[in-house]
Short mmCIF file of C-alpha atoms and ligand atoms in Angstrom, two decimals:
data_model
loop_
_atom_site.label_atom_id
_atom_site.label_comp_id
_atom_site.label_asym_id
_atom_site.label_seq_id
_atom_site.Cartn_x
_atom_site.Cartn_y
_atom_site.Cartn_z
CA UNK L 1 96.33 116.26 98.26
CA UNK L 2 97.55 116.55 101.76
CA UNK L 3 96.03 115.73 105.00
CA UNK L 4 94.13 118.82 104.88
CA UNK L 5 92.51 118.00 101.69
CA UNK L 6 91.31 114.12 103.14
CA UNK L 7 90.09 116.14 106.25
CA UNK L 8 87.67 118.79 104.80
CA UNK L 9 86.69 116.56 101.97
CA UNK L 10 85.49 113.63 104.99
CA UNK L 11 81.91 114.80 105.14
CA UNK L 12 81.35 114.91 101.46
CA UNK L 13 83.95 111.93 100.51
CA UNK L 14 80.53 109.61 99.31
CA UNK L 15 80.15 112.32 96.94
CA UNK L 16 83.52 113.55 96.33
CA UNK L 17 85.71 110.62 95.47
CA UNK L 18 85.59 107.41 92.96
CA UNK L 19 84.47 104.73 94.21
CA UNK L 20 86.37 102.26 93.65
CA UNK L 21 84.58 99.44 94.84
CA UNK L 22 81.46 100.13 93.38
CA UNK L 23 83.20 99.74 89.81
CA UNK L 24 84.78 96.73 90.56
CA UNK L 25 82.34 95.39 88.41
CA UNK L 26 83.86 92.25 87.00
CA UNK L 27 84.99 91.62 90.78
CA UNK L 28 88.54 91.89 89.96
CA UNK L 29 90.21 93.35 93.12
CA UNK L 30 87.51 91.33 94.88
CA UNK L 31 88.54 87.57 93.66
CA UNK L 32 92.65 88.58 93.98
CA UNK L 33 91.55 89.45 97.76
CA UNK L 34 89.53 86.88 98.34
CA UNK L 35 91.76 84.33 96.83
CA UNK L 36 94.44 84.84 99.55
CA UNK L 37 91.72 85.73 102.21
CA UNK L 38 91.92 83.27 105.17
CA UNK L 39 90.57 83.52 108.85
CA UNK L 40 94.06 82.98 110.51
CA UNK L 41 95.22 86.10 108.34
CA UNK L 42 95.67 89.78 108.71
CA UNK L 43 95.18 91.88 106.63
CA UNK L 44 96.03 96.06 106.24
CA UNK L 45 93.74 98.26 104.43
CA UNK L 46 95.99 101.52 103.70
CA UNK L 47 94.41 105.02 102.74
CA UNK L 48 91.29 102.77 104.20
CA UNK L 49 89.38 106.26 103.57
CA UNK L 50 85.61 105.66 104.98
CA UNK L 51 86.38 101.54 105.28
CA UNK L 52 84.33 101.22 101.54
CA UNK L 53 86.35 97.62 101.54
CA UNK L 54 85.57 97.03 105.03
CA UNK L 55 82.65 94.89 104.26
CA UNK L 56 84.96 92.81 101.77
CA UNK L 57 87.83 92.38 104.24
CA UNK L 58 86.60 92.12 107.99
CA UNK L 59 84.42 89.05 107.05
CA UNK L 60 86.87 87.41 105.16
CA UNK L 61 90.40 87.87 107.45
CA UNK L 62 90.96 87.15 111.23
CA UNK L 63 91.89 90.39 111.82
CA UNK L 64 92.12 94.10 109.53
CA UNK L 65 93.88 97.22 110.18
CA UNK L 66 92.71 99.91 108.73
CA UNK L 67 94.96 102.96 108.57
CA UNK L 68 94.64 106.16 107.28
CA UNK L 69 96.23 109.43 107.58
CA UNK L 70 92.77 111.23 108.09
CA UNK L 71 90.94 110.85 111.15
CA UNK L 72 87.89 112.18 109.76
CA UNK L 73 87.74 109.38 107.74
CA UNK L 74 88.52 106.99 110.13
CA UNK L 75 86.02 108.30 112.58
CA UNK L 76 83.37 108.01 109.91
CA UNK L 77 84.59 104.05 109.00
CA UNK L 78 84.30 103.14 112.49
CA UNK L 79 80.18 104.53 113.06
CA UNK L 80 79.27 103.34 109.87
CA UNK L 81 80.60 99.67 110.38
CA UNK L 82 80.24 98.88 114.07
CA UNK L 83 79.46 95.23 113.64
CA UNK L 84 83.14 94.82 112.52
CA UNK L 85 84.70 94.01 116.04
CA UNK L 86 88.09 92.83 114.13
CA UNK L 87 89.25 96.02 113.04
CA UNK L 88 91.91 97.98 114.04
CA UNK L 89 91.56 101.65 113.14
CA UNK L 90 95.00 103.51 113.08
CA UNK L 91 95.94 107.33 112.10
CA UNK L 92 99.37 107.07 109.95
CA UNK L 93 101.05 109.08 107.12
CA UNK L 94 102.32 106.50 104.73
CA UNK L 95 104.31 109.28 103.22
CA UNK L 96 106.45 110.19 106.15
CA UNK L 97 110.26 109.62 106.59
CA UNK L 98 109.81 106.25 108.27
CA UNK L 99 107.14 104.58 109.90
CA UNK L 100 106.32 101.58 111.98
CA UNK L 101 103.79 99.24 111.87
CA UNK L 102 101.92 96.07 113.16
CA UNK L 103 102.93 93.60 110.25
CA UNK L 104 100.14 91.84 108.14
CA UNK L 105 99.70 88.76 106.09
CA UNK L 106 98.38 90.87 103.44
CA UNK L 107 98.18 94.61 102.40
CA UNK L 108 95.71 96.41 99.79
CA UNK L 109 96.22 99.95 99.10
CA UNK L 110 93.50 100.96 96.65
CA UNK L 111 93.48 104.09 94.97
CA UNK L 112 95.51 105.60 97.89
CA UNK L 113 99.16 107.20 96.80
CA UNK L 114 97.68 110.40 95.25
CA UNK L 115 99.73 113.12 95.80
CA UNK L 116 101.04 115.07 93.34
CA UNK L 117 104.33 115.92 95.33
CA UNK L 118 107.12 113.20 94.03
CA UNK L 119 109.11 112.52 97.35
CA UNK L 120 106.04 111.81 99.67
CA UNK L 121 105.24 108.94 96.59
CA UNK L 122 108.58 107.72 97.26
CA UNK L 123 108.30 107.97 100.89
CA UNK L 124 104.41 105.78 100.38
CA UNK L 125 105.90 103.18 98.41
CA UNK L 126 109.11 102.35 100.59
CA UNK L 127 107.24 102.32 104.13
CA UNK L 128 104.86 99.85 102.21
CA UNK L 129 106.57 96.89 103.48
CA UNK L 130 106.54 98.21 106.87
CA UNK L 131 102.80 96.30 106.92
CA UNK L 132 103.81 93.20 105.71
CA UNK L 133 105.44 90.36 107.59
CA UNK L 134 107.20 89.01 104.49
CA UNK L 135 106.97 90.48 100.95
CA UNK L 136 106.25 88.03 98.56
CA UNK L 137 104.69 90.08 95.26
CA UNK L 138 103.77 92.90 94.54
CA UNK L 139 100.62 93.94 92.31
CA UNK L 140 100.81 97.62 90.66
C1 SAM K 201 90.59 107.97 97.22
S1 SAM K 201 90.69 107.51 98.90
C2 SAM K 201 90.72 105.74 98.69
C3 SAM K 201 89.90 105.02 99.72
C4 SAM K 201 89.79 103.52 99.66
N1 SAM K 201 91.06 102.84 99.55
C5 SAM K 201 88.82 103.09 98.61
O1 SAM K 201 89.25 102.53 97.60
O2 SAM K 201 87.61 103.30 98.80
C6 SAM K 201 92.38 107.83 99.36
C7 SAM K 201 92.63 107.70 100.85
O3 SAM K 201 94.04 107.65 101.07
C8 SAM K 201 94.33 108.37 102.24
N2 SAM K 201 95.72 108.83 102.19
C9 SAM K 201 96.25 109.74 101.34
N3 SAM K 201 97.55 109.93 101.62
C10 SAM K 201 97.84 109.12 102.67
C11 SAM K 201 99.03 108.90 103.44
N4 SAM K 201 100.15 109.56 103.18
N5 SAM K 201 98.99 108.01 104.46
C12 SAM K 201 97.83 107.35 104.75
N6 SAM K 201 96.68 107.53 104.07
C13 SAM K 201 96.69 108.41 103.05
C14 SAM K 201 93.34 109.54 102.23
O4 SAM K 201 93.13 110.10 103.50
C15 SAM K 201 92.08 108.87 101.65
O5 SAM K 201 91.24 108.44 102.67
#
């Protein structure tokens, strides 16, 4: 599953891919977000996809960036939730050598490090921190 795969899939991703939010049925990811949710926060939504947790986040956090490495995705986030004026929508490939980013409160990354190759995994999970201004705990 590289870039290639997120881009062709865009149009058909409602179809296509778990939803992840739709079967948080006993509201677990929601409450853990919610329960450190604060206006004077930011928050980063990585492998944001088509912004599903947009309507969770944008309300809840003064500001959200929502990353992804597909810009199909991105482009489809953004017309389908224009009333979110607070979020930032940013192309980035988690799995590269090193990146840099604007650093948030808070970071979800929800059913996001996919690939099957081993080092790009790697490469996802050690830019992670990049997002976040301190890192305080981590939830696998
Ligand atoms: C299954 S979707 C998850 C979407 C969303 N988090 C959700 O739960 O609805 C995985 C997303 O991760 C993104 N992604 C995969 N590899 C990535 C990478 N290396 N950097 C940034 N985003 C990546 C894909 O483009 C895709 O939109």
């Amino acid at each position: 599953m590289d870039r290639n795969y997120w881009e062709k899939i865009a149009p058909d991703y409602n179809k296509e891919i778990f939803d992840v939010l739709k079967n948080d049925k006993k509201s677990i990811i929601r409450t853990a977000i919610i329960k450190r949710a604060s206006p004077a926060k930011t928050v980063a939504d990585i492998g944001c996809a088509v912004g599903k947790w947009l309507p969770v986040l944008a309300p809840a956090f003064k500001q959200v960036l929502a990353l992804d490495i597909s810009i199909e995705n991105l482009a489809i986030a953004q017309r389908t939730y224009p009333q979110y004026t607070n979020v930032d929508y940013i192309r980035a490939d988690m799995s590269a050598a090193k990146i840099k980013l604007q650093k948030c409160d808070l970071a979800v990354c929800i059913n996001a490090i996919l690939t099957d190759s081993v080092k790009k995994r790697d490469n996802f999970f050690k830019n992670y921190p990049a997002s976040l201004r301190k890192v305080v705990t981590w939830y696998w």
